[in-house]
Amino acid sequence: MAHASIGEQLFALGWRGGSVLPPELHELIRRHLHHTDGKAPKRIDPNSWLIVVSQSCDIVVPRDDAEPYIELLWAHPYAGKPRKGYRDLRSTRQLDFRPNQKTFSELALTVHATVDRFFVPRSALLEGRPDVHRTLSAVAIKRLHAWFALRYYRPAWPEAFVARIQPVRDRLLEVLEPLTEDVAEVRVAILPNDRELDKDKYIVAVYFVVPAEQFQNSPDTRRLVQEGFNKFVSALNDCDGIELSTDLSDVVSGNEFTWEQTQHTDLWDFAYLSPFE
Amino acid sequence: MNQHALINNSVKLQQQDPLQFRPAPRQVSTIPVEDRGRPCFSNLQGTFIVHLPADLSVEEWRCEGDFARVVALPISDPIYCVIDSMWLGATGGMHVNVLPKPVVHLQAQLSAVRAQAARRVERLTEIKANLGLSMQTLAEMLHVTRPTLYKWFDAEKLISLQKDSVRRVDKIEQLAQKWRATSVAPLGPWLRERIDGGSSMLDLLMVEPLPTVEIERAFMQIAARIVQAPKSRSARLREAGFTRRASHRSLPSDE
């Protein structure tokens, strides 16, 4: 039988995207975790989770030179619930999440998008098997991958605009809490959307788009969304340097919000309000 | 429960005194309000001001001993009296009987105004939701500009509506409730439909005073048309079972 490739060996050991390193491997892996100062951490808290976030196909690819490294995320236990501003992909910089609601229902982890990401040689994983007790749920794995992706495809809203929104960020979060994706989609048009303004105001048009069926058949939904809209624009009005376009903003039915209008607007996402690094 | 309070005049006489009053010998202090209130002397000639805690009101007040002659009674909070004369070596003090009072604190007043603003926004929201109107149309119906309507919709804006506006909001609110009882559909898309070949719904809703009987009849006609209206493309897509792919926003929340 031919010698098994590194990919085959890793597959046989059970390594996949989302696998967690057992504490026994921490010491071995520690020297590969270089911070920006080039130094490895002195120790790894055994309660922290070192998560393989590379895609499964990259982990098991046969040739070592095709994928010499795998990516690790060093997640730290966070005492308390996932924080409102950092959970559910609301920040591209920091993520608080629950790794597995079934097996670790009380545990919350936190990761920083740059500080806690490391590349280590793929061969290092040959030294052991994934942790059998600490496993990520499918939702947690999806969330981590979506978080990484979000960081790269977020629209580049001007930093000055993002800074001006910060004082009301928590108010806006609260307002949008009950408005899930199937109740309303919040879209905004920002003018100018590509320039850092010093003194001038950004003009913002806000749309709360309600799925047509609900808009057509549910006055209660229309009221719920309108309440959210009222509070949202009230908070925006309290931001220095931001002016709401009262001519354009409104709650609208998905039937009326055209494809053209989607081209002039961005989806509102709290992750887009993470300051740039 | 009545509370007796003696406001000692030694405090006031430490202030600069246009009448050149001197401190009177301090009386035995049994001044429960003094700890909570602050007696002081005003530079207004002959006017003595007693600042009382906001939760107390004056039941009675008098001068006692060789102190001063008061020619006017306290009027309001802070209470004051006009002192006619006061002499050197005066003794005695002022007695103030106070009563706890149901005070409308500034904070309470502010809360009432905020509650009023919240109620205004709630009613407007209900109207807009029941009728399914755009801001533009609702502004036209209420005979205000769109920016003004935005202010009305902002609970942070502690404003009062003009009488005419209040009346119109009341009427339109009633109509909105009637429309809600007639149909759950938004009226907005049907506003320009002609009723019996004559005026449109929007025309009727712009009139002052509102022709309510005519409008209610028009509601019935439009509700019947809505039921017979052809289905939209999105409704047909939905009914055929087409759905969009779940995005990361569809992931269940971590809380």
XYZ file of C-alpha atoms in Angstrom:
532
model
C 0.000 0.000 0.000
C 1.369 3.370 -0.979
C 2.443 5.775 1.731
C -0.561 7.852 2.854
C -0.407 11.544 2.020
C -0.578 14.143 4.765
C -4.126 14.905 3.725
C -5.157 11.272 4.013
C -3.495 10.968 7.393
C -5.221 14.047 8.712
C -8.528 12.797 7.369
C -7.967 9.468 9.108
C -7.200 11.248 12.353
C -10.502 13.058 12.072
C -9.382 16.631 11.416
C -12.023 18.800 9.778
C -12.884 22.448 9.551
C -14.142 23.400 13.024
C -12.136 20.733 14.872
C -10.787 21.777 18.252
C -7.277 20.969 19.430
C -7.137 18.923 22.625
C -5.180 20.506 25.506
C -2.450 17.876 25.039
C -1.543 19.509 21.740
C -1.435 23.030 23.144
C 2.189 22.903 24.214
C 3.232 21.497 20.873
C 1.345 24.107 18.939
C 2.311 27.023 21.196
C 5.625 27.720 19.488
C 3.818 28.216 16.167
C 1.522 30.895 17.522
C 3.527 33.967 16.716
C 2.170 37.340 17.673
C 3.054 40.443 15.695
C 6.143 40.867 17.849
C 7.346 37.479 16.626
C 7.129 35.915 20.069
C 5.082 32.880 20.997
C 2.748 33.113 23.987
C 4.217 31.854 27.252
C 1.301 29.568 27.922
C -2.070 28.616 26.573
C -4.956 28.541 29.001
C -6.197 24.923 28.891
C -9.754 26.256 28.940
C -9.264 28.177 25.739
C -10.311 26.623 22.469
C -7.875 26.388 19.585
C -10.167 25.946 16.605
C -9.155 24.869 13.124
C -10.942 27.319 10.853
C -9.492 26.237 7.521
C -11.964 24.613 5.179
C -12.092 20.835 5.422
C -11.002 20.464 1.801
C -7.852 22.464 2.538
C -7.044 20.336 5.566
C -7.204 17.043 3.718
C -5.660 18.125 0.419
C -3.038 15.418 -0.389
C 0.038 17.507 -1.259
C 1.667 19.297 1.624
C 3.049 22.062 -0.588
C -0.489 22.809 -1.851
C -1.625 23.788 1.629
C 1.383 23.942 3.919
C -0.510 25.776 6.650
C -3.811 25.567 8.399
C -5.481 28.466 10.114
C -6.213 28.405 13.835
C -8.456 30.643 15.862
C -7.607 31.019 19.514
C -10.930 31.478 21.319
C -10.926 32.560 24.947
C -13.637 31.785 27.493
C -15.698 34.851 28.277
C -17.354 35.091 31.679
C -20.952 35.922 30.998
C -23.263 35.935 28.039
C -22.052 36.852 24.566
C -22.050 40.653 24.505
C -24.739 42.395 22.540
C -22.335 44.366 20.365
C -20.126 41.393 19.559
C -22.510 38.508 19.120
C -24.341 37.377 15.988
C -21.740 38.901 13.652
C -22.384 42.463 14.755
C -18.733 43.325 14.743
C -16.161 42.334 12.171
C -13.443 42.900 14.750
C -14.600 40.880 17.748
C -16.910 37.898 17.991
C -18.559 36.477 21.082
C -20.218 33.156 20.419
C -21.439 29.967 21.961
C -19.383 27.054 20.663
C -21.995 24.426 21.296
C -25.330 25.177 22.906
C -26.040 21.485 23.494
C -22.835 20.331 25.159
C -21.585 23.606 26.654
C -24.808 25.519 27.109
C -23.311 28.086 29.481
C -20.017 28.630 27.735
C -19.278 31.754 25.721
C -16.062 32.298 23.802
C -14.581 35.463 22.422
C -12.142 35.979 19.555
C -10.471 38.933 17.951
C -10.264 38.879 14.182
C -6.577 39.682 13.937
C -4.988 39.069 17.328
C -6.369 35.553 17.690
C -5.732 34.213 14.193
C -2.665 32.104 13.525
C -1.208 29.992 10.747
C 0.516 26.801 11.808
C 2.094 24.036 9.725
C -0.476 21.497 8.701
C 1.902 18.746 9.731
C 1.532 19.829 13.361
C -1.900 18.266 13.406
C -0.406 14.845 12.708
C 0.622 14.724 16.347
C -2.839 14.031 17.648
C -6.566 13.826 17.115
C -9.235 16.467 17.530
C -10.713 16.959 20.978
C -13.630 14.541 21.306
C -15.350 16.450 24.097
C -15.026 19.991 22.863
C -16.674 20.147 19.494
C -18.271 23.057 17.715
C -21.889 22.892 16.670
C -22.670 23.161 12.979
C -24.163 26.593 13.607
C -21.028 27.766 15.394
C -18.840 26.598 12.505
C -21.072 28.378 9.989
C -21.002 31.490 12.123
C -17.220 31.525 12.278
C -16.887 31.124 8.526
C -19.530 33.780 7.902
C -17.684 36.093 10.274
C -14.449 35.750 8.353
C -16.233 36.286 5.061
C -18.073 39.302 6.375
C -14.834 41.016 7.201
C -13.846 41.001 3.560
C -17.068 41.750 1.769
C -18.364 44.509 4.042
C -18.970 47.709 2.142
C -16.436 50.402 2.815
C -18.574 52.967 4.575
C -16.590 56.125 5.287
C -14.795 55.961 8.615
C -16.103 59.402 9.535
C -19.646 58.130 9.001
C -18.975 55.046 11.117
C -17.506 57.247 13.872
C -20.554 59.502 13.867
C -22.885 56.527 14.298
C -20.955 55.096 17.267
C -22.714 57.161 19.987
C -26.088 55.661 19.075
C -24.898 52.193 18.092
C -26.381 50.535 21.175
C -29.696 52.329 20.709
C -29.869 51.132 17.131
C -29.015 47.600 18.208
C -31.891 47.634 20.645
C -34.294 48.989 18.063
C -33.467 46.320 15.528
C -33.418 43.451 18.011
C -37.048 42.387 17.368
C -36.853 43.015 13.625
C -35.445 39.802 12.270
C -34.615 39.325 8.630
C -38.041 37.908 7.833
C -39.814 40.912 9.377
C -37.905 43.739 7.793
C -34.710 44.408 5.942
C -33.077 47.714 6.731
C -31.399 49.422 3.807
C -29.601 52.716 3.768
C -28.280 55.059 1.126
C -25.407 57.260 2.251
C -24.379 60.450 0.488
C -21.484 60.688 -0.144
C -20.693 57.027 0.368
C -17.071 57.187 -0.659
C -15.613 60.249 1.031
C -14.405 61.127 4.476
C -16.165 64.320 5.485
C -14.681 66.689 7.968
C -17.459 69.155 8.654
C -20.206 68.490 6.131
C -23.102 66.230 6.923
C -23.718 62.810 5.532
C -27.214 62.547 4.145
C -28.841 59.199 4.859
C -31.988 57.706 3.379
C -33.350 54.822 5.423
C -35.730 52.121 4.221
C -37.331 49.437 6.294
C -38.415 46.967 3.655
C -41.157 44.598 4.770
C -41.795 41.331 2.910
C -44.774 41.987 0.663
C -46.953 39.257 2.097
C -46.653 40.610 5.618
C -47.010 44.194 4.529
C -50.140 43.266 2.610
C -51.801 41.158 5.277
C -50.598 42.251 8.670
C -51.259 45.703 10.119
C -49.556 44.492 13.292
C -46.347 43.813 11.428
C -46.590 47.198 9.731
C -46.957 48.781 13.167
C -44.055 46.819 14.655
C -41.802 47.814 11.789
C -42.969 51.431 11.876
C -42.150 51.577 15.593
C -38.658 50.354 14.838
C -38.330 52.828 12.002
C -39.406 55.732 14.242
C -36.814 54.889 16.853
C -34.123 54.218 14.297
C -34.467 57.597 12.601
C -34.834 59.317 15.964
C -31.467 57.868 16.982
C -29.909 58.894 13.672
C -31.220 62.408 14.179
C -29.222 62.536 17.395
C -25.958 61.900 15.553
C -23.877 64.943 14.876
C -22.982 65.214 11.231
C -25.719 62.941 9.932
C -28.903 64.182 8.361
C -31.856 61.991 7.577
C -33.433 62.444 4.175
C -37.077 62.899 5.123
C -38.012 63.047 1.444
C -36.892 59.526 0.795
C -36.899 57.495 3.990
C -39.875 55.286 4.817
C -41.273 51.881 5.620
C -42.028 50.203 2.323
C -43.457 46.980 1.028
C -41.060 44.594 -0.656
C -43.386 44.834 -3.652
C -42.613 48.501 -4.026
C -38.917 48.447 -3.279
C -37.451 47.843 -6.701
C -34.272 46.190 -7.888
C -33.100 49.629 -8.913
C -33.463 50.850 -5.374
C -31.377 47.980 -4.061
C -28.608 49.240 -6.334
C -28.660 52.617 -4.622
C -28.696 51.266 -1.094
C -26.667 49.049 1.231
C -28.039 46.504 3.589
C -27.705 47.822 7.122
C -25.372 45.560 9.035
C -23.903 46.355 12.423
C -20.756 44.604 11.354
C -20.203 47.463 8.914
C -19.956 49.807 11.872
C -16.842 48.136 13.243
C -14.069 50.687 13.112
C -11.352 49.824 10.613
C -7.993 48.638 11.895
C -48.896 64.517 59.188
C -48.149 68.057 60.242
C -44.610 68.992 60.752
C -43.478 71.919 62.801
C -40.508 73.800 61.581
C -38.701 76.711 63.072
C -36.621 78.614 60.630
C -33.944 80.341 62.575
C -33.175 83.791 61.358
C -29.484 83.622 62.149
C -28.848 82.080 58.799
C -30.394 84.843 56.815
C -28.652 87.574 58.723
C -25.267 86.280 57.741
C -26.012 87.410 54.235
C -25.299 90.878 53.055
C -28.155 92.819 54.486
C -29.402 96.048 52.983
C -31.388 96.734 56.127
C -28.313 96.161 58.291
C -30.016 93.488 60.311
C -27.969 91.753 62.928
C -28.131 88.137 63.881
C -30.597 87.421 66.582
C -29.634 84.980 69.344
C -29.977 81.538 67.941
C -33.030 79.678 69.097
C -33.137 76.084 70.099
C -33.088 74.409 66.782
C -35.921 72.091 66.117
C -35.990 72.651 62.444
C -36.644 69.446 60.633
C -36.979 71.215 57.349
C -33.716 73.065 57.780
C -31.782 69.893 57.114
C -33.656 69.354 53.928
C -34.513 72.917 52.977
C -32.302 75.922 52.951
C -33.433 79.166 54.525
C -31.616 82.135 53.130
C -31.935 85.840 52.801
C -32.650 87.603 49.566
C -30.997 90.813 48.668
C -34.393 92.096 47.745
C -35.091 94.671 50.345
C -37.246 93.405 53.096
C -37.977 90.101 51.456
C -37.192 86.913 53.266
C -37.142 83.775 51.223
C -37.438 80.335 52.689
C -36.601 77.508 50.372
C -38.575 74.467 51.304
C -38.081 70.932 50.119
C -40.303 70.328 47.171
C -42.382 67.747 48.999
C -43.502 70.153 51.718
C -45.972 72.973 51.612
C -46.583 75.755 54.119
C -49.550 75.417 56.357
C -48.897 78.385 58.595
C -46.160 80.845 59.227
C -45.577 83.455 61.841
C -42.916 85.520 63.555
C -42.240 84.867 67.164
C -40.492 86.991 69.724
C -38.681 90.206 69.175
C -37.849 89.471 65.615
C -39.600 91.341 62.915
C -42.968 92.394 61.720
C -44.263 90.571 58.757
C -46.719 92.379 56.587
C -47.239 89.848 53.856
C -47.896 86.147 53.991
C -46.040 83.542 52.032
C -47.444 82.994 48.618
C -45.690 80.198 46.898
C -42.810 77.847 46.957
C -40.205 79.121 47.598
C -42.243 81.053 50.119
C -41.419 84.560 51.055
C -42.661 87.234 53.364
C -42.147 90.952 53.296
C -40.574 92.202 56.443
C -41.659 95.617 57.474
C -39.066 96.235 60.124
C -36.433 94.537 62.145
C -34.392 95.922 64.935
C -31.054 95.495 66.572
C -30.767 92.765 69.115
C -33.845 91.089 67.811
C -34.682 87.737 69.294
C -37.072 85.061 68.281
C -37.518 83.370 65.016
C -39.908 82.445 62.364
C -42.166 79.465 62.709
C -43.269 77.628 59.696
C -45.724 74.820 59.934
C -45.316 72.624 56.966
C -47.332 69.806 55.468
C -46.240 67.100 53.127
C -47.782 67.872 49.777
C -48.338 65.972 46.625
C -45.731 67.812 44.664
C -45.496 67.651 40.923
C -41.764 67.417 40.611
C -40.018 68.732 37.567
C -39.013 65.179 36.848
C -42.608 64.070 37.088
C -43.673 66.875 34.777
C -41.017 65.838 32.305
C -42.176 62.258 32.533
C -45.718 63.372 31.791
C -44.565 65.282 28.727
C -42.533 62.326 27.566
C -45.490 60.018 28.048
C -47.578 62.420 26.002
C -44.979 62.402 23.230
C -44.814 58.615 23.322
C -48.590 58.437 23.080
C -48.576 60.818 20.110
C -46.034 58.627 18.299
C -47.984 55.502 19.190
C -51.192 56.911 17.729
C -49.518 58.128 14.550
C -47.784 54.793 14.171
C -51.089 53.007 14.530
C -52.696 55.252 11.921
C -49.876 54.747 9.455
C -49.828 50.995 10.029
C -53.584 50.576 9.791
C -53.840 52.562 6.597
C -50.522 51.329 5.183
C -49.551 54.760 3.954
C -46.287 56.371 2.991
C -44.954 59.272 5.033
C -45.655 61.559 2.095
C -49.311 60.620 1.881
C -49.879 60.774 5.599
C -48.242 64.205 5.717
C -50.598 65.383 2.962
C -53.599 63.977 4.782
C -52.600 65.696 8.004
C -51.905 68.942 6.130
C -48.315 69.166 7.300
C -44.951 68.938 5.606
C -43.002 65.736 5.587
C -40.224 67.069 7.878
C -42.897 68.185 10.339
C -44.453 64.750 10.310
C -41.048 63.216 11.031
C -40.851 65.422 14.112
C -44.273 64.237 15.194
C -43.077 60.671 14.811
C -40.052 61.311 17.029
C -40.826 60.575 20.682
C -37.735 62.549 21.668
C -39.372 65.716 20.361
C -41.450 67.132 23.198
C -43.802 69.177 21.079
C -47.465 70.063 21.277
C -49.684 69.883 18.247
C -51.931 72.764 17.292
C -55.617 72.337 18.050
C -56.492 71.920 14.377
C -53.865 69.248 13.995
C -55.077 67.405 17.079
C -58.620 67.434 15.706
C -57.474 66.139 12.338
C -55.357 63.409 13.899
C -58.386 62.340 15.956
C -60.590 62.096 12.877
C -58.031 60.266 10.791
C -57.365 57.901 13.662
C -61.045 56.980 13.727
C -61.028 56.427 9.981
C -57.889 54.314 10.219
C -59.597 52.103 12.783
C -62.585 51.738 10.489
C -60.338 50.784 7.586
C -58.605 48.247 9.822
C -61.992 46.738 10.625
C -62.763 46.594 6.895
C -59.473 45.238 5.559
C -55.994 44.263 6.729
C -54.489 45.356 3.418
C -52.676 48.663 3.074
C -54.807 51.397 1.600
C -51.787 53.200 0.165
C -51.649 51.555 -3.270
C -55.378 52.227 -3.804
C -55.478 55.880 -2.871
C -55.625 57.143 -6.440
C -58.373 54.779 -7.483
C -61.510 56.625 -8.541
C -64.601 55.972 -6.510
C -67.681 55.694 -8.736
C -65.699 57.450 -11.428
C -65.495 60.580 -9.309
C -63.054 61.616 -6.633
C -60.175 59.416 -5.601
C -59.752 58.104 -2.088
C -56.858 60.518 -1.669
C -59.059 63.439 -2.743
C -61.572 62.538 -0.062
C -58.922 62.163 2.592
C -57.477 65.590 1.848
C -60.698 67.491 2.434
C -61.302 69.506 5.573
C -63.592 68.677 7.282
C -63.283 65.027 6.361
C -66.415 63.651 4.637
C -66.510 60.586 6.858
C -69.655 58.995 5.473
C -68.379 59.222 1.922
C -64.973 57.915 2.971
C -66.431 54.931 4.778
C -68.495 54.071 1.698
C -65.341 54.331 -0.406
C -63.564 51.983 2.031
C -66.105 49.280 1.247
C -65.628 49.663 -2.504
C -61.861 49.566 -2.277
C -61.884 46.566 0.042
C -63.954 44.712 -2.555
C -61.484 45.650 -5.293
C -58.531 44.449 -3.204
C -60.069 41.008 -2.853
C -60.465 40.754 -6.632
C -57.063 42.191 -7.507
C -54.685 39.927 -9.452
C -51.825 38.416 -7.502
C -48.453 40.104 -7.612
C -45.415 38.384 -9.091
C -43.909 37.911 -5.640
C -47.136 36.354 -4.378
C -47.079 33.916 -7.295
C -43.413 33.075 -6.645
C -44.188 32.486 -3.017
C -47.188 30.316 -3.739
C -45.168 28.264 -6.193
C -42.754 27.493 -3.356
C -39.755 29.569 -4.402
C -37.720 30.826 -1.489
C -34.423 32.574 -1.177
C -31.358 30.807 0.102
C -30.681 31.398 3.777
C -27.897 33.872 4.440
C -25.649 34.165 7.481
C -28.299 36.502 8.860
C -30.594 33.500 9.104
C -28.331 31.754 11.597
C -30.056 31.411 14.935
C -28.969 33.989 17.459
C -26.492 33.073 20.171
C -28.898 34.521 22.731
